[in-house]
Tab-separated table of C-alpha atoms in Angstrom:
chain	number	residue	atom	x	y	z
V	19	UNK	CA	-35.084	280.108	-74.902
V	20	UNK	CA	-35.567	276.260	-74.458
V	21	UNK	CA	-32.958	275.293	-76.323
V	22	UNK	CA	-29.629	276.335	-78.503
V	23	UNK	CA	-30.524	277.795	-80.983
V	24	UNK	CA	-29.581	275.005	-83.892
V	25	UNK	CA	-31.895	273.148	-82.284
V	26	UNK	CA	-35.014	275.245	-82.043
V	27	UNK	CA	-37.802	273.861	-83.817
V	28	UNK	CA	-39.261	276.018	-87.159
V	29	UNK	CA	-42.277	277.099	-87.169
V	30	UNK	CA	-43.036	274.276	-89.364
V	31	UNK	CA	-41.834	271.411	-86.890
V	32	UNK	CA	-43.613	273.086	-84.033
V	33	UNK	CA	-46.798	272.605	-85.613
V	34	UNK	CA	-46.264	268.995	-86.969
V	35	UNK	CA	-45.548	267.317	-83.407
V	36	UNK	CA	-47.912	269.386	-81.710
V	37	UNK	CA	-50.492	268.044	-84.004
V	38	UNK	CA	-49.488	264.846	-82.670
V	39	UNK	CA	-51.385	265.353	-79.506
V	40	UNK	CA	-54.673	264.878	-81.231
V	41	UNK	CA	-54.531	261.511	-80.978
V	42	UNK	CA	-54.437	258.502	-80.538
V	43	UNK	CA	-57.248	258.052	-78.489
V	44	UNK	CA	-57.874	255.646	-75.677
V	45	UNK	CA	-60.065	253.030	-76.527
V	46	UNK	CA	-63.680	254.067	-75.149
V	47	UNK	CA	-64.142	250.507	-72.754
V	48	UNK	CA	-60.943	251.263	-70.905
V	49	UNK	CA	-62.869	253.560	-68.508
V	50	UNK	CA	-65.003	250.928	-67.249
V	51	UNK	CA	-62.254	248.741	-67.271
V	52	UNK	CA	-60.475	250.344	-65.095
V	53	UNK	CA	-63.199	251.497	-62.955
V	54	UNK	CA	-63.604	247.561	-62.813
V	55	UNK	CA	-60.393	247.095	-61.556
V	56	UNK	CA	-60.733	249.250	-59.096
V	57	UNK	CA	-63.615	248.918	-57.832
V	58	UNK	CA	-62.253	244.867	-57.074
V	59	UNK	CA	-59.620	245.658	-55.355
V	60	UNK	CA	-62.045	248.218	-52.782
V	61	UNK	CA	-60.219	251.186	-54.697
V	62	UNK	CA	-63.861	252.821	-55.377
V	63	UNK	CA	-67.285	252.713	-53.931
V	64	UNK	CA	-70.458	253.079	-56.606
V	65	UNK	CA	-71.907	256.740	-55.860
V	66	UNK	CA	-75.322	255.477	-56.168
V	67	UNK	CA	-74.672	253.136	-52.895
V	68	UNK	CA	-72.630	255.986	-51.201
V	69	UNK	CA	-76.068	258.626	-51.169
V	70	UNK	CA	-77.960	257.765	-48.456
V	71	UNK	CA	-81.110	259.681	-49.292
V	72	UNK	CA	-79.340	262.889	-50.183
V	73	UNK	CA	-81.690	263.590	-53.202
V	74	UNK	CA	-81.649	267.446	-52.434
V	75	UNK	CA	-77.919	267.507	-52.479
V	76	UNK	CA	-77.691	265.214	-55.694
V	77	UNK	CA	-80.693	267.683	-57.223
V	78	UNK	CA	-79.032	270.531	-56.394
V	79	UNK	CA	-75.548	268.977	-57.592
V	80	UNK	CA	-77.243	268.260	-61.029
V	81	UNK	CA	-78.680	271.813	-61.534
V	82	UNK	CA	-75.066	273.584	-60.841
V	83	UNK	CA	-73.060	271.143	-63.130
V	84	UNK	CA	-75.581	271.960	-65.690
V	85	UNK	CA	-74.851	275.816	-64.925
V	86	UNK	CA	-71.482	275.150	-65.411
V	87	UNK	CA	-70.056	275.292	-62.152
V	88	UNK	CA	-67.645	272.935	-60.906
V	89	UNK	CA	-67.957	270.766	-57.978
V	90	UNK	CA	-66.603	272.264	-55.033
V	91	UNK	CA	-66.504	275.637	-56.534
V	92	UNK	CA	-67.145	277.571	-52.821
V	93	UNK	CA	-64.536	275.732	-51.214
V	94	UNK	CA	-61.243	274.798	-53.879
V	95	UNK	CA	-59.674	272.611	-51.618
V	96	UNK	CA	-60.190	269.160	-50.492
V	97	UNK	CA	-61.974	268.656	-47.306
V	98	UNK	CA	-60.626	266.451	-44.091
V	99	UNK	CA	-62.210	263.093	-43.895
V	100	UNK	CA	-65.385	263.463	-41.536
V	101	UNK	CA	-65.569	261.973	-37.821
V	102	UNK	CA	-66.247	258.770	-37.191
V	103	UNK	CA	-70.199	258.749	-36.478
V	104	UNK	CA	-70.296	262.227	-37.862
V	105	UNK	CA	-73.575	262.759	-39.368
V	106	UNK	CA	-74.672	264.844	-42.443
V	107	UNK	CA	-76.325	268.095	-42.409
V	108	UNK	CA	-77.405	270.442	-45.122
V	109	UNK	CA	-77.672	273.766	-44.856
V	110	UNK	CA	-79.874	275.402	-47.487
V	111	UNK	CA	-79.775	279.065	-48.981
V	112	UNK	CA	-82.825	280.675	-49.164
V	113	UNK	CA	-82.923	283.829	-50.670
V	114	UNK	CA	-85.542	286.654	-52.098
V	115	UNK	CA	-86.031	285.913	-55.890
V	116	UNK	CA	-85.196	289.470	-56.878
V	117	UNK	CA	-81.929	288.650	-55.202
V	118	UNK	CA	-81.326	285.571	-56.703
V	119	UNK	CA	-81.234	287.311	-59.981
V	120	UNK	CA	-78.352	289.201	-59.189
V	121	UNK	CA	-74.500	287.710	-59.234
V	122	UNK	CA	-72.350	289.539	-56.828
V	123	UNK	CA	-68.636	287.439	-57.324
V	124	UNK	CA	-67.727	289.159	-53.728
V	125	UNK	CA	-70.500	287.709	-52.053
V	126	UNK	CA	-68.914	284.040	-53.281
V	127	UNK	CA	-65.415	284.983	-52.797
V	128	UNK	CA	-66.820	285.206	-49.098
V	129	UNK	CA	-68.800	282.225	-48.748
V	130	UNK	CA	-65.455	280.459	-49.960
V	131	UNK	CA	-63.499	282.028	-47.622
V	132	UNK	CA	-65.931	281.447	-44.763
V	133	UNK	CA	-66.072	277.726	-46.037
V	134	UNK	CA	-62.690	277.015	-46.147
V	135	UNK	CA	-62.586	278.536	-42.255
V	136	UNK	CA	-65.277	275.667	-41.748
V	137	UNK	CA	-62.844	273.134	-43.455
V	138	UNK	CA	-60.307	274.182	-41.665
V	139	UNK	CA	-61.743	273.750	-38.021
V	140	UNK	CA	-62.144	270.104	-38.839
V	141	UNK	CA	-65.605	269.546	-40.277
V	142	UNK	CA	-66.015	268.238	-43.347
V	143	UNK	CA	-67.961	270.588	-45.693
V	144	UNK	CA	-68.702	270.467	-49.820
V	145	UNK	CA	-71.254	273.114	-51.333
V	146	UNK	CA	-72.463	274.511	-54.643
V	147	UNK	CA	-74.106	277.780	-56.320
V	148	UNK	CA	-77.076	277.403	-57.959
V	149	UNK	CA	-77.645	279.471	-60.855
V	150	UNK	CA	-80.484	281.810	-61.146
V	151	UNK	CA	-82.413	280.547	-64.162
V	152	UNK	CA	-84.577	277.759	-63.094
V	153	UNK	CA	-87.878	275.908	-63.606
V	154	UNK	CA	-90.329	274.758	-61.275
V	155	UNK	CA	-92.279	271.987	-62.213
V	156	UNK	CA	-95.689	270.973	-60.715
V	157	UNK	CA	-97.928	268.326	-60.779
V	158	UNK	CA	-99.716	268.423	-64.271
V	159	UNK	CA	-97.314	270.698	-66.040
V	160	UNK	CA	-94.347	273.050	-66.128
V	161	UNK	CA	-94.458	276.311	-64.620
V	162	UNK	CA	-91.020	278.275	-66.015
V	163	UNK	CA	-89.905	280.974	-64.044
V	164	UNK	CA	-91.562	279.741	-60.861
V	165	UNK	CA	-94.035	281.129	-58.224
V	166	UNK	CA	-93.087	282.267	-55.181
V	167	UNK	CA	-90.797	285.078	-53.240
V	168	UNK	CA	-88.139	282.597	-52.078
V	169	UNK	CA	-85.718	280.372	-53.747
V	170	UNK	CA	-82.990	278.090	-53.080
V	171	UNK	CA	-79.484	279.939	-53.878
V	172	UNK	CA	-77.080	277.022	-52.939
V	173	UNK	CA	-76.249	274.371	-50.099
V	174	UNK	CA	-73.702	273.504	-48.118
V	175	UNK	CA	-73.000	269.904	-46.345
V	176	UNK	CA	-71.431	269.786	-43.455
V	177	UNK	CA	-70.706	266.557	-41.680
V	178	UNK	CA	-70.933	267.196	-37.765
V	179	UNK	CA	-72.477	265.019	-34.959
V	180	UNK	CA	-75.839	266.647	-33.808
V	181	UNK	CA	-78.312	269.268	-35.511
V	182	UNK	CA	-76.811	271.581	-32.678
V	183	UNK	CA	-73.461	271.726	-33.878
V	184	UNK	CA	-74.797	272.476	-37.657
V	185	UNK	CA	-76.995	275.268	-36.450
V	186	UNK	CA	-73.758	276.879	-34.919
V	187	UNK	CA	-72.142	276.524	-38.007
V	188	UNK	CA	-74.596	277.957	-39.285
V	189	UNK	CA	-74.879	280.842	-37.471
V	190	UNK	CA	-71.514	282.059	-39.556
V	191	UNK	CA	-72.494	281.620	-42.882
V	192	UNK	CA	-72.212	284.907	-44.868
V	193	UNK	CA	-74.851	284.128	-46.460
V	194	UNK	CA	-77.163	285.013	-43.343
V	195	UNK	CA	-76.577	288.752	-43.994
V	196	UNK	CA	-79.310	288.978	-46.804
V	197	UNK	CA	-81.178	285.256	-46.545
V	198	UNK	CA	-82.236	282.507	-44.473
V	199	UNK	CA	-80.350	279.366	-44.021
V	200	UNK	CA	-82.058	276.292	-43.219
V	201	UNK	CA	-80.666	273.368	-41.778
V	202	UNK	CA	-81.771	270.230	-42.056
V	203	UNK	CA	-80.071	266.525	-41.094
V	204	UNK	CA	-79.990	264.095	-44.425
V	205	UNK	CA	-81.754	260.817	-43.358
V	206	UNK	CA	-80.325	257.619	-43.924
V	207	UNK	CA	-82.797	255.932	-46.126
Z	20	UNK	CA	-53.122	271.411	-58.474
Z	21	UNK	CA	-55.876	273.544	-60.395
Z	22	UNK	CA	-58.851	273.805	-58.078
Z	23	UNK	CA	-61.533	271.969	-60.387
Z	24	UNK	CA	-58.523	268.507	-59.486
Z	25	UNK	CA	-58.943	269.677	-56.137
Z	26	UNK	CA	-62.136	269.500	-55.816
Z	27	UNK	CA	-62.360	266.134	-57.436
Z	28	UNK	CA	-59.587	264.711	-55.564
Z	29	UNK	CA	-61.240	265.269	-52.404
Z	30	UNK	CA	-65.020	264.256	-53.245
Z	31	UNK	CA	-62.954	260.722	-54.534
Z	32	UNK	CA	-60.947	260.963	-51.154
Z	33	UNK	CA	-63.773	261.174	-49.056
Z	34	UNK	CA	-65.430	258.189	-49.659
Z	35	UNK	CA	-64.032	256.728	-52.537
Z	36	UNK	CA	-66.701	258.658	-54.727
Z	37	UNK	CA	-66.830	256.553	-58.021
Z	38	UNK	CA	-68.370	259.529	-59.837
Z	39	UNK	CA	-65.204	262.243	-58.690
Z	40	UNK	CA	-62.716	259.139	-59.827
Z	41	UNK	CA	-64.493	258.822	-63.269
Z	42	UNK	CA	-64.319	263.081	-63.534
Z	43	UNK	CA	-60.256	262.476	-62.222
Z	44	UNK	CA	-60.120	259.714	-65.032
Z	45	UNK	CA	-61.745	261.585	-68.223
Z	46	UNK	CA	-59.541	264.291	-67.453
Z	47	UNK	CA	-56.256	262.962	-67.988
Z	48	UNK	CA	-56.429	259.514	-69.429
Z	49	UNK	CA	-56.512	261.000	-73.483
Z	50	UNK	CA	-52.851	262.518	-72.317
Z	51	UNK	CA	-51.843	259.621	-70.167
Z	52	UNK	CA	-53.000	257.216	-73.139
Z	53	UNK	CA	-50.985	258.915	-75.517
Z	54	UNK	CA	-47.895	259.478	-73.807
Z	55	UNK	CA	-47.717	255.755	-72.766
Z	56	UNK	CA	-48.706	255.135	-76.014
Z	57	UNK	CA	-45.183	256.885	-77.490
Z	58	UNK	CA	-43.281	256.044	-74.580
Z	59	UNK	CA	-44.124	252.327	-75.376
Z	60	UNK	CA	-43.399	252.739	-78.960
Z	61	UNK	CA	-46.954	252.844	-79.956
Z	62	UNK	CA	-48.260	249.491	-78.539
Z	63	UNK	CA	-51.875	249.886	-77.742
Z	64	UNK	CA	-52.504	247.230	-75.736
Z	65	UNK	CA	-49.307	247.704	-73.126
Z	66	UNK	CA	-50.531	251.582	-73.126
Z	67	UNK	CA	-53.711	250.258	-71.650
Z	68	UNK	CA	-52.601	248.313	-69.411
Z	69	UNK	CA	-50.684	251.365	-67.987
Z	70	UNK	CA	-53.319	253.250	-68.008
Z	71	UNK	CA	-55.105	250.857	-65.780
Z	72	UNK	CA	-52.091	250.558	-63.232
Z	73	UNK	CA	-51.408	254.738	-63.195
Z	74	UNK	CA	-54.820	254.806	-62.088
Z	75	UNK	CA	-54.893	252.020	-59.852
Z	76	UNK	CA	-51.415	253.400	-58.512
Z	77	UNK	CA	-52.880	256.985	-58.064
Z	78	UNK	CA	-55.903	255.820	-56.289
Z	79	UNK	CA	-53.708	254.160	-53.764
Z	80	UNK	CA	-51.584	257.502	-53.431
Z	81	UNK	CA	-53.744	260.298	-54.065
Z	82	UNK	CA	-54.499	261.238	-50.261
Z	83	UNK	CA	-50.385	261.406	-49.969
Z	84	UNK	CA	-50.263	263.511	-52.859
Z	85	UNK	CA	-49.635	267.205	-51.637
Z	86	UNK	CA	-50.632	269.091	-54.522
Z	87	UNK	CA	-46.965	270.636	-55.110
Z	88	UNK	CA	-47.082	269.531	-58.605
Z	89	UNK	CA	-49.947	269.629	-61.064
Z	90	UNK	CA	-52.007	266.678	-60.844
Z	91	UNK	CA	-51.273	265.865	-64.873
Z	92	UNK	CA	-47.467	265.596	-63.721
Z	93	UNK	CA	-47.786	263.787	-60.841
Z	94	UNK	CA	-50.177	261.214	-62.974
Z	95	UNK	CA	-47.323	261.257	-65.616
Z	96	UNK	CA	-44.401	260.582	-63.409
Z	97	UNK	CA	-47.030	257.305	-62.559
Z	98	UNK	CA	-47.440	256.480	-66.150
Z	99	UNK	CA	-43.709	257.002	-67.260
Z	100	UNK	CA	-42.266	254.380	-64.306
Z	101	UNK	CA	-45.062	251.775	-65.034
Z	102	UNK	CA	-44.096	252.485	-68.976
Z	103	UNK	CA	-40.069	252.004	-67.912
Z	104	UNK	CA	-40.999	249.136	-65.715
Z	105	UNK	CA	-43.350	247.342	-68.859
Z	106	UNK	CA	-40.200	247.973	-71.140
Z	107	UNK	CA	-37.949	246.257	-68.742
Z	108	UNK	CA	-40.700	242.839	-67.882
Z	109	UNK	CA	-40.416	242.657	-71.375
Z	110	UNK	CA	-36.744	243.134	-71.687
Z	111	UNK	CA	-36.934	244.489	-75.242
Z	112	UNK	CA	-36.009	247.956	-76.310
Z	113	UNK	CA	-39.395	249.491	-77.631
Z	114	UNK	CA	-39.937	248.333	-80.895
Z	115	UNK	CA	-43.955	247.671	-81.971
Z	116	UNK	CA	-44.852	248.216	-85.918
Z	117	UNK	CA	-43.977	251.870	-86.299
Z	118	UNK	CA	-40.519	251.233	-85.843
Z	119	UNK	CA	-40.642	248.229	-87.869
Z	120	UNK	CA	-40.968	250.369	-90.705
Z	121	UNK	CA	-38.256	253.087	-90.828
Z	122	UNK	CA	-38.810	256.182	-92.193
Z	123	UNK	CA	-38.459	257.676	-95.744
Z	124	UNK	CA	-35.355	258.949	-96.072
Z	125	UNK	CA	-36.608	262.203	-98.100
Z	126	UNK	CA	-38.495	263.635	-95.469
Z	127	UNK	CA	-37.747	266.603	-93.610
Z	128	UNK	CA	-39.194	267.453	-90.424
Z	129	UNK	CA	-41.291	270.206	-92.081
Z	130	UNK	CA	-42.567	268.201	-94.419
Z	131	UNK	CA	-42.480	264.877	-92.594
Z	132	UNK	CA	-46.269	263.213	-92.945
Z	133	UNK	CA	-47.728	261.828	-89.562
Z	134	UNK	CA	-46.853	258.435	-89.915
Z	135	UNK	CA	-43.007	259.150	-90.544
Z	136	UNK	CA	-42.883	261.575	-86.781
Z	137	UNK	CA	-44.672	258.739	-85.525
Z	138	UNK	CA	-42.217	256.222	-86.624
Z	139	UNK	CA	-39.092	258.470	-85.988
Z	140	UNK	CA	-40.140	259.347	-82.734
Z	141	UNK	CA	-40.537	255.140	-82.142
Z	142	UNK	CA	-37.049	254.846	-83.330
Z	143	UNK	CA	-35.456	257.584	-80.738
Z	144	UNK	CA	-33.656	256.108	-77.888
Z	145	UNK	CA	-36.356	256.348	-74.561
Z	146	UNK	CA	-34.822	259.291	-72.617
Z	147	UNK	CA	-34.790	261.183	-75.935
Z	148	UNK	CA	-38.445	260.400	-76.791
Z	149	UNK	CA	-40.220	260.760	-73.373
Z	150	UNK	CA	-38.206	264.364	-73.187
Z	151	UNK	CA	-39.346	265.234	-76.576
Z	152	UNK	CA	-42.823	263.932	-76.542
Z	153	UNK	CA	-43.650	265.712	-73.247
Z	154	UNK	CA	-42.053	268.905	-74.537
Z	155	UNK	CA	-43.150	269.328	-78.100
Z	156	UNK	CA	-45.901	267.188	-78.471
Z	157	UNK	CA	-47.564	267.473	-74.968
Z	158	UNK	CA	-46.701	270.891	-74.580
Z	159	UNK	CA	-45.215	269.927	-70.802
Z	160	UNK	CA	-42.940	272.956	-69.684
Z	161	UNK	CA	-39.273	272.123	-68.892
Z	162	UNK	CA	-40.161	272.425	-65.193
Z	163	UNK	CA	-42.885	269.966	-65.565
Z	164	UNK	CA	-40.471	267.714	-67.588
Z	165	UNK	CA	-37.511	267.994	-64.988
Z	166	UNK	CA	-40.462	266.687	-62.079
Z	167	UNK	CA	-41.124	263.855	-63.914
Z	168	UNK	CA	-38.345	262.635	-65.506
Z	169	UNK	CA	-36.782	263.209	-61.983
Z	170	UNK	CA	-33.851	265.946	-63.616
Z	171	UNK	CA	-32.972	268.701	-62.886
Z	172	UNK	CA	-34.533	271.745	-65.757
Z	173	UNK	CA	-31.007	272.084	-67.436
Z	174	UNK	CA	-30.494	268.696	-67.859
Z	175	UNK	CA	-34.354	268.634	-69.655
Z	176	UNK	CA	-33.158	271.187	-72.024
Z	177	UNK	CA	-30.078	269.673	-72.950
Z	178	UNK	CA	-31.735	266.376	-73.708
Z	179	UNK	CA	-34.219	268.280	-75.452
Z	180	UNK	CA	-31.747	269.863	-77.790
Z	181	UNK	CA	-29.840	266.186	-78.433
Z	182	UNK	CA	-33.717	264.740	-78.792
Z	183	UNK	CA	-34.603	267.139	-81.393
Z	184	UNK	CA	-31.173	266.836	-83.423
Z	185	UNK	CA	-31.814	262.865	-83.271
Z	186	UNK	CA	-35.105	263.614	-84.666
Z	187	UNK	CA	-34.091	265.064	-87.617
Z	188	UNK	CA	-31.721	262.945	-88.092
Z	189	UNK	CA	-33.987	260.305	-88.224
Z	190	UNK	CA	-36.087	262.232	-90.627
Z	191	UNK	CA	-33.640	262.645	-93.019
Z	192	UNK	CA	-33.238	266.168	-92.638
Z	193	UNK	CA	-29.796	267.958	-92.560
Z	194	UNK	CA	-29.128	270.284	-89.934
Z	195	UNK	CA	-28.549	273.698	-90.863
């Protein structure tokens, strides 16, 4: 019990403050106002300025927040700031399309778990699932549901100071025991 | 800290990642607007303003921020000091137009319409209303309340129990 019980609200009262929390609402401008603010006193840096050519990671990002995954879903917990001079790898999930087609939540469990492992070495690393359904689209028109025997199944980033040290990461990934991983630097643009 | 926070947090952390702050933002500014909002008495324009500085606070903090609490907590704790500190700039008890207007004297809690909680809860004394607007209307747990308020859990529910007989009070209602 919260409370004595004089003071226990009815059923009645319950339900009249807790409709309170509906509202009000904060005025829709205050977001950029305070992004504003922010971003003047160096709180914040615009995300378009921050993505140095990383179009595959920003495609990719785009496809699983419209699959409804949440950012960072693989790892949970925040990541160490990178190295100074660290540069940024992806490592790309390639898989058999049959496979892709399949969810297996133990086979994410242990990309998570190998992840945070990553993380907790000292190199910064993100990643994201990408869902199954997709669409491929080619020059003159879509093609849904996609030729070939290969597609992308996710990504990781690592940041990590040669292609060297990425590959050796790499080389852990669960992911390796049924696909190919493919890792590639992102290029400053 | 639920992981979807977590995830934000550090995306925001990393490189000051405008897009993970605006996520961060849209998730808890509707409660941290309205509970500044009630703390303040219902001024919208000081609840704004606090809104701004819990955020420009928490941006400052965030990578000190251990995760022991929730995230909505730790943002409230923000929001109530910056609400306690507006209240005392402006060296007035909280006041704004719902309180101007006190409320009908025939209405119970039951049947109280919006406007009369909304001016009784204006008209509570501030340790009364922040306890019972996190509680009842927020939905906070008494553990959650006791982090921010800085009490210990017994000392929430107590102040519950006096907030909630002050309410009624207010409302007109006798207490059974």
């Amino acid at each position: 019990m919260d409370t004595d019980s004089a003071t226990e609200l009815t059923p009645e009262e319950r339900r009249a403050l807790a409709t309170l929390a509906d509202g009000p609402a904060p005025p829709a401008d205050l977001e950029l106002r305070t992004v504003e603010r922010l971003r003047r006193a160096g709180a914040l840096q615009r995300s378009d300025r921050r993505r140095r050519g990383a179009w595959l990671a920003a495609a990719a990002a785009a496809v699983a927040a419209v699959s409804g995954l949440a950012v960072g879903l693989w790892l949970g917990q925040r990541a160490p700031a990178p190295a100074a001079g660290a540069e940024r790898y992806v490592l790309l999930l390639w898989e058999d399309a049959r496979g892709a087609a399949r969810s297996d939540p133990g086979a994410v469990a242990d990309y998570g778990r190998w992840a945070r492992a990553v993380r907790e070495s000292g190199v910064a690393i993100s990643g994201e699932k990408l869902a199954a359904e997709r669409r491929v689209l080619e020059p003159g028109g879509a093609a849904p549901g996609a030729p070939g025997d290969t597609v992308l199944a996710g990504y990781f980033l690592v940041e990590v100071g040669s292609l060297a040290e990425a590959e050796a990461i790499a080389r852990g990934c669960p992911h390796l025991r049924h696909g190919r991983v493919e890792v590639r630097r992102i290029e400053p643009t | 800290m639920t992981d979807e926070d977590a995830a934000l947090a550090a995306a925001f952390l990393r490189d000051r990642d405008e897009a993970a702050f605006r996520a961060l933002y849209r998730r808890h500014t509707p409660v941290l607007y309205r509970v500044a909002w009630r703390f303040l008495g219902g001024d919208g324009a000081d609840a704004e303003e606090v809104v701004q500085e819990t955020w420009a606070v928490a941006a400052e903090r965030l990578a000190s921020f251990r995760g022991q609490s929730s995230l909505r907590s730790w943002l409230t704790g923000i929001a109530l000091n910056r609400c306690r500190e507006a209240l005392r700039v402006a060296a007035r008890a909280p006041r704004a137009a719902l309180e101007a207007a006190p409320a009908t004297a025939s209405a119970a809690a039951a049947g109280a319409s919006r406007l009369d909680l909304e001016r009784a809860l204006a008209a509570l004394p501030p340790g009364y209303r922040e306890v019972l607007v996190l509680h009842d209307v927020e939905g906070y747990s008494h553990l959650e309340v006791a982090e921010i308020l800085g009490v210990a859990p017994g000392t929430s529910k107590s102040q519950l129990s006096h907030a909630r007989r002050a309410l009624r009070e207010r409302l007109g209602g006798a207490e059974d």
